[in-house]
Amino acid sequence: MIRVVVADDQQLIRAGFRSLLDAEDDIEVVGEAATGTDVIEVVRRERPDVVLMDIRMPDGDGLWATEQIATFPELAATRIVVVTTFEVDEYVARAIRAGASGFLVKDTEPVELIRAVRVVAAGDALLSPGVTKRLLARFAGGSSVVIDNSILTAITTREREVLALVGQGLTNAEIGEKLFLSPLTAKTHVSRIMAKLMARDRVQLVVIAYETGLVSSGRAV
């Protein structure tokens, strides 16, 4: 069972999400919150698999709450999907840096929201198609924070190849096909890279691949 917390300052939105998700056999909403401070309290108490996080909330917005949740070791397995009406690049970039595993806009189809919960709970990452290209272009073109590429010394040559393909948005199966590996072996490489680089998920690996210069404009360098 996938356990979910819904954070939004509008009761109608929370009720809608709860109704939608609770109708699924493998998903259960275990808590709700209307403020940034409240969602941290609820998440620490319930330790859900996924948090659906609004950005604009009182008493600490969703981006702040995401940053706070990411600091608790006991919540390392909790995945956050930012769901908002504001498809703004700066919000997306900050959410990903804060530790979000996904970003969706509120006009997303219900089936896509349900899919997002399942995908993120499985350890993958998800971004709304409308923001993915702009987000990657933002990092490819340079950003205000530059990671020292010396961190890449922590991974092997093969792992650099895998990281570069993750940075291009390839799935485990596609990485395996490119490098003549099984999807399971590709997944193992990705897991090891995340552990070595202390990345929460694939989205942060994409950011690292761009910011270290390993990938530029969608291609490995």
mmCIF file of C-alpha atoms in Angstrom:
data_model
loop_
_atom_site.group_PDB
_atom_site.id
_atom_site.type_symbol
_atom_site.label_atom_id
_atom_site.label_comp_id
_atom_site.label_asym_id
_atom_site.label_seq_id
_atom_site.Cartn_x
_atom_site.Cartn_y
_atom_site.Cartn_z
ATOM 1 C CA MET A 1 0.000 0.000 0.000
ATOM 2 C CA ILE A 2 1.330 3.441 -0.989
ATOM 3 C CA ARG A 3 0.822 5.870 1.894
ATOM 4 C CA VAL A 4 0.252 9.514 0.879
ATOM 5 C CA VAL A 5 0.058 12.877 2.655
ATOM 6 C CA VAL A 6 -1.707 15.739 0.870
ATOM 7 C CA ALA A 7 -0.563 19.301 1.615
ATOM 8 C CA ASP A 8 -2.592 22.193 0.205
ATOM 9 C CA ASP A 9 -4.067 25.323 1.762
ATOM 10 C CA GLN A 10 -7.394 24.772 -0.027
ATOM 11 C CA GLN A 11 -9.676 22.238 1.627
ATOM 12 C CA LEU A 12 -11.497 21.547 -1.635
ATOM 13 C CA ILE A 13 -8.218 20.566 -3.339
ATOM 14 C CA ARG A 14 -7.261 18.286 -0.451
ATOM 15 C CA ALA A 15 -10.667 16.638 -0.484
ATOM 16 C CA GLY A 16 -10.482 16.126 -4.240
ATOM 17 C CA PHE A 17 -7.050 14.532 -4.071
ATOM 18 C CA ARG A 18 -8.093 12.316 -1.158
ATOM 19 C CA SER A 19 -11.217 11.118 -2.966
ATOM 20 C CA LEU A 20 -9.248 10.405 -6.140
ATOM 21 C CA LEU A 21 -6.398 8.550 -4.432
ATOM 22 C CA ASP A 22 -8.415 6.625 -1.849
ATOM 23 C CA ALA A 23 -10.449 5.136 -4.712
ATOM 24 C CA GLU A 24 -7.318 3.231 -5.798
ATOM 25 C CA ASP A 25 -6.730 -0.200 -4.265
ATOM 26 C CA ASP A 26 -2.999 0.371 -3.743
ATOM 27 C CA ILE A 27 -3.049 3.975 -2.440
ATOM 28 C CA GLU A 28 -4.133 5.366 0.942
ATOM 29 C CA VAL A 29 -4.181 9.003 2.074
ATOM 30 C CA VAL A 30 -2.904 8.927 5.660
ATOM 31 C CA GLY A 31 -2.811 12.645 6.402
ATOM 32 C CA GLU A 32 -3.554 16.191 5.284
ATOM 33 C CA ALA A 33 -2.018 19.589 6.005
ATOM 34 C CA ALA A 34 -2.865 23.185 5.123
ATOM 35 C CA THR A 35 0.409 24.916 6.097
ATOM 36 C CA GLY A 36 4.121 24.334 5.688
ATOM 37 C CA THR A 37 4.645 23.800 9.397
ATOM 38 C CA ASP A 38 1.730 21.378 9.653
ATOM 39 C CA VAL A 39 2.894 19.228 6.746
ATOM 40 C CA ILE A 40 6.292 18.733 8.388
ATOM 41 C CA GLU A 41 4.569 17.592 11.587
ATOM 42 C CA VAL A 42 2.219 15.237 9.722
ATOM 43 C CA VAL A 43 5.002 13.760 7.589
ATOM 44 C CA ARG A 44 7.251 13.157 10.604
ATOM 45 C CA ARG A 45 4.386 11.418 12.367
ATOM 46 C CA GLU A 46 3.066 9.330 9.473
ATOM 47 C CA ARG A 47 6.283 8.773 7.470
ATOM 48 C CA PRO A 48 4.389 8.407 4.182
ATOM 49 C CA ASP A 49 5.792 7.067 0.935
ATOM 50 C CA VAL A 50 4.695 10.158 -1.020
ATOM 51 C CA VAL A 51 3.780 13.761 -0.211
ATOM 52 C CA LEU A 52 1.718 15.833 -2.654
ATOM 53 C CA MET A 53 3.000 19.309 -1.853
ATOM 54 C CA ASP A 54 1.443 22.640 -2.794
ATOM 55 C CA ILE A 55 3.865 25.578 -3.143
ATOM 56 C CA ARG A 56 1.870 28.516 -1.851
ATOM 57 C CA MET A 57 0.803 27.804 1.713
ATOM 58 C CA PRO A 58 0.853 29.951 4.857
ATOM 59 C CA ASP A 59 3.282 29.457 7.734
ATOM 60 C CA GLY A 60 6.085 28.148 5.541
ATOM 61 C CA ASP A 61 5.472 27.465 1.849
ATOM 62 C CA GLY A 62 5.806 24.101 0.140
ATOM 63 C CA LEU A 63 9.345 24.717 -1.084
ATOM 64 C CA TRP A 64 10.501 25.528 2.443
ATOM 65 C CA ALA A 65 8.672 22.476 3.790
ATOM 66 C CA THR A 66 10.313 20.275 1.146
ATOM 67 C CA GLU A 67 13.737 21.560 2.143
ATOM 68 C CA GLN A 68 12.999 20.848 5.806
ATOM 69 C CA ILE A 69 11.679 17.334 5.189
ATOM 70 C CA ALA A 70 14.803 16.481 3.180
ATOM 71 C CA THR A 71 16.970 17.192 6.252
ATOM 72 C CA PHE A 72 15.470 14.410 8.383
ATOM 73 C CA PRO A 73 17.338 11.098 7.937
ATOM 74 C CA GLU A 74 14.284 9.122 9.022
ATOM 75 C CA LEU A 75 12.350 10.607 6.078
ATOM 76 C CA ALA A 76 14.920 9.657 3.443
ATOM 77 C CA ALA A 77 12.453 7.220 1.863
ATOM 78 C CA THR A 78 9.655 9.799 1.627
ATOM 79 C CA ARG A 79 9.206 11.156 -1.892
ATOM 80 C CA ILE A 80 7.734 14.596 -2.584
ATOM 81 C CA VAL A 81 5.742 15.600 -5.652
ATOM 82 C CA VAL A 82 5.184 19.345 -5.915
ATOM 83 C CA VAL A 83 1.704 20.021 -7.315
ATOM 84 C CA THR A 84 0.897 23.644 -8.075
ATOM 85 C CA THR A 85 -0.873 26.059 -10.401
ATOM 86 C CA PHE A 86 2.404 27.915 -10.849
ATOM 87 C CA GLU A 87 4.459 26.386 -13.668
ATOM 88 C CA VAL A 88 7.384 28.724 -13.024
ATOM 89 C CA ASP A 89 10.942 27.691 -13.855
ATOM 90 C CA GLU A 90 12.387 29.146 -10.662
ATOM 91 C CA TYR A 91 9.895 27.182 -8.571
ATOM 92 C CA VAL A 92 10.737 23.992 -10.446
ATOM 93 C CA ALA A 93 14.482 24.482 -10.053
ATOM 94 C CA ARG A 94 14.206 25.255 -6.339
ATOM 95 C CA ALA A 95 11.851 22.333 -5.741
ATOM 96 C CA ILE A 96 14.274 19.906 -7.371
ATOM 97 C CA ARG A 97 17.217 21.330 -5.444
ATOM 98 C CA ALA A 98 15.177 21.063 -2.251
ATOM 99 C CA GLY A 99 14.692 17.336 -2.791
ATOM 100 C CA ALA A 100 11.405 16.980 -4.690
ATOM 101 C CA SER A 101 11.115 13.870 -6.844
ATOM 102 C CA GLY A 102 8.444 15.253 -9.122
ATOM 103 C CA PHE A 103 6.654 18.380 -10.255
ATOM 104 C CA LEU A 104 3.124 18.535 -11.681
ATOM 105 C CA VAL A 105 0.687 21.331 -12.422
ATOM 106 C CA LYS A 106 -2.813 21.157 -10.952
ATOM 107 C CA ASP A 107 -4.523 20.876 -14.329
ATOM 108 C CA THR A 108 -2.840 17.491 -14.798
ATOM 109 C CA GLU A 109 -5.321 14.752 -15.706
ATOM 110 C CA PRO A 110 -6.408 12.627 -12.710
ATOM 111 C CA VAL A 111 -4.887 9.495 -14.242
ATOM 112 C CA GLU A 112 -1.531 11.286 -14.493
ATOM 113 C CA LEU A 113 -1.645 12.328 -10.836
ATOM 114 C CA ILE A 114 -2.284 8.730 -9.804
ATOM 115 C CA ARG A 115 0.522 7.575 -12.085
ATOM 116 C CA ALA A 116 2.842 10.177 -10.552
ATOM 117 C CA VAL A 117 2.214 8.815 -7.060
ATOM 118 C CA ARG A 118 2.998 5.270 -8.184
ATOM 119 C CA VAL A 119 6.072 6.250 -10.205
ATOM 120 C CA VAL A 120 7.603 8.310 -7.407
ATOM 121 C CA ALA A 121 6.749 5.706 -4.763
ATOM 122 C CA ALA A 122 8.655 3.164 -6.870
ATOM 123 C CA GLY A 123 11.763 5.338 -6.622
ATOM 124 C CA ASP A 124 11.632 6.957 -10.041
ATOM 125 C CA ALA A 125 11.297 10.654 -10.793
ATOM 126 C CA LEU A 126 8.608 12.521 -12.665
ATOM 127 C CA LEU A 127 8.272 15.987 -14.124
ATOM 128 C CA SER A 128 5.368 17.553 -15.979
ATOM 129 C CA PRO A 129 6.208 17.374 -19.721
ATOM 130 C CA GLY A 130 5.599 21.101 -20.010
ATOM 131 C CA VAL A 131 8.459 21.943 -17.664
ATOM 132 C CA THR A 132 11.003 19.194 -18.344
ATOM 133 C CA LYS A 133 12.693 20.681 -21.406
ATOM 134 C CA ARG A 134 12.902 24.163 -19.884
ATOM 135 C CA LEU A 135 14.275 22.770 -16.625
ATOM 136 C CA LEU A 136 17.025 20.827 -18.381
ATOM 137 C CA ALA A 137 17.807 23.792 -20.617
ATOM 138 C CA ARG A 138 18.153 25.926 -17.500
ATOM 139 C CA PHE A 139 20.809 23.639 -16.067
ATOM 140 C CA ALA A 140 22.448 23.074 -19.451
ATOM 141 C CA GLY A 141 22.779 26.802 -19.946
ATOM 142 C CA GLY A 142 24.278 27.355 -16.534
ATOM 143 C CA SER A 143 22.715 28.083 -13.180
ATOM 144 C CA SER A 144 23.473 30.184 -10.166
ATOM 145 C CA VAL A 145 24.836 27.206 -8.218
ATOM 146 C CA VAL A 146 27.759 25.279 -9.680
ATOM 147 C CA ILE A 147 28.749 21.919 -8.284
ATOM 148 C CA ASP A 148 32.484 21.181 -8.312
ATOM 149 C CA ASN A 149 32.867 18.358 -10.830
ATOM 150 C CA SER A 150 35.467 16.782 -8.563
ATOM 151 C CA ILE A 151 32.544 14.926 -6.992
ATOM 152 C CA LEU A 152 32.586 12.741 -10.093
ATOM 153 C CA THR A 153 35.808 11.161 -8.825
ATOM 154 C CA ALA A 154 33.591 9.219 -6.435
ATOM 155 C CA ILE A 155 32.154 7.169 -9.305
ATOM 156 C CA THR A 156 33.714 4.796 -11.830
ATOM 157 C CA THR A 157 34.101 5.400 -15.561
ATOM 158 C CA ARG A 158 31.163 3.094 -16.267
ATOM 159 C CA GLU A 159 29.072 4.947 -13.694
ATOM 160 C CA ARG A 160 29.917 8.232 -15.405
ATOM 161 C CA GLU A 161 28.572 6.781 -18.627
ATOM 162 C CA VAL A 162 25.395 5.749 -16.859
ATOM 163 C CA LEU A 163 25.064 9.152 -15.168
ATOM 164 C CA ALA A 164 25.414 10.910 -18.513
ATOM 165 C CA LEU A 165 22.558 8.826 -19.923
ATOM 166 C CA VAL A 166 20.422 9.498 -16.844
ATOM 167 C CA GLY A 167 21.133 13.178 -17.489
ATOM 168 C CA GLN A 168 19.705 12.782 -20.959
ATOM 169 C CA GLY A 169 16.498 11.389 -19.484
ATOM 170 C CA LEU A 170 16.938 7.741 -20.449
ATOM 171 C CA THR A 171 15.165 4.968 -18.540
ATOM 172 C CA ASN A 172 16.977 1.969 -17.092
ATOM 173 C CA ALA A 173 15.910 -0.124 -20.079
ATOM 174 C CA GLU A 174 17.203 2.505 -22.519
ATOM 175 C CA ILE A 175 20.480 2.823 -20.611
ATOM 176 C CA GLY A 176 20.864 -0.941 -20.720
ATOM 177 C CA GLU A 177 20.278 -0.967 -24.465
ATOM 178 C CA LYS A 178 22.836 1.783 -25.035
ATOM 179 C CA LEU A 179 25.520 0.157 -22.898
ATOM 180 C CA PHE A 180 24.639 -3.492 -23.632
ATOM 181 C CA LEU A 181 23.517 -4.122 -20.057
ATOM 182 C CA SER A 182 20.406 -5.702 -18.626
ATOM 183 C CA PRO A 183 17.835 -3.234 -17.224
ATOM 184 C CA LEU A 184 18.502 -4.708 -13.762
ATOM 185 C CA THR A 185 22.241 -4.047 -14.081
ATOM 186 C CA ALA A 186 21.517 -0.499 -15.262
ATOM 187 C CA LYS A 187 19.226 -0.004 -12.261
ATOM 188 C CA THR A 188 21.964 -1.272 -9.948
ATOM 189 C CA HIS A 189 24.438 1.218 -11.433
ATOM 190 C CA VAL A 190 21.949 4.057 -10.948
ATOM 191 C CA SER A 191 21.343 3.057 -7.319
ATOM 192 C CA ARG A 192 25.072 2.966 -6.613
ATOM 193 C CA ILE A 193 25.578 6.378 -8.225
ATOM 194 C CA MET A 194 22.795 7.873 -6.102
ATOM 195 C CA ALA A 195 24.401 6.444 -2.965
ATOM 196 C CA LYS A 196 27.888 7.683 -3.857
ATOM 197 C CA LEU A 197 26.718 11.183 -4.849
ATOM 198 C CA MET A 198 24.141 11.363 -2.029
ATOM 199 C CA ALA A 199 21.312 12.091 -4.454
ATOM 200 C CA ARG A 200 17.756 11.346 -3.358
ATOM 201 C CA ASP A 201 16.578 10.279 -6.801
ATOM 202 C CA ARG A 202 17.055 10.431 -10.574
ATOM 203 C CA VAL A 203 15.970 14.058 -10.830
ATOM 204 C CA GLN A 204 18.878 15.134 -8.674
ATOM 205 C CA LEU A 205 21.183 12.954 -10.763
ATOM 206 C CA VAL A 206 20.019 14.877 -13.834
ATOM 207 C CA VAL A 207 20.873 18.149 -12.108
ATOM 208 C CA ILE A 208 24.309 16.846 -11.105
ATOM 209 C CA ALA A 209 24.987 15.633 -14.645
ATOM 210 C CA TYR A 210 24.310 19.120 -16.008
ATOM 211 C CA GLU A 211 25.928 21.153 -13.272
ATOM 212 C CA THR A 212 29.156 19.185 -13.382
ATOM 213 C CA GLY A 213 29.346 19.548 -17.141
ATOM 214 C CA LEU A 214 28.995 15.801 -17.700
ATOM 215 C CA VAL A 215 26.034 16.543 -19.939
ATOM 216 C CA SER A 216 25.472 19.659 -22.028
ATOM 217 C CA SER A 217 22.322 20.516 -23.998
ATOM 218 C CA GLY A 218 21.022 16.994 -23.677
ATOM 219 C CA ARG A 219 24.230 15.259 -24.830
ATOM 220 C CA ALA A 220 27.103 13.702 -23.014
ATOM 221 C CA VAL A 221 30.408 15.543 -23.219
#
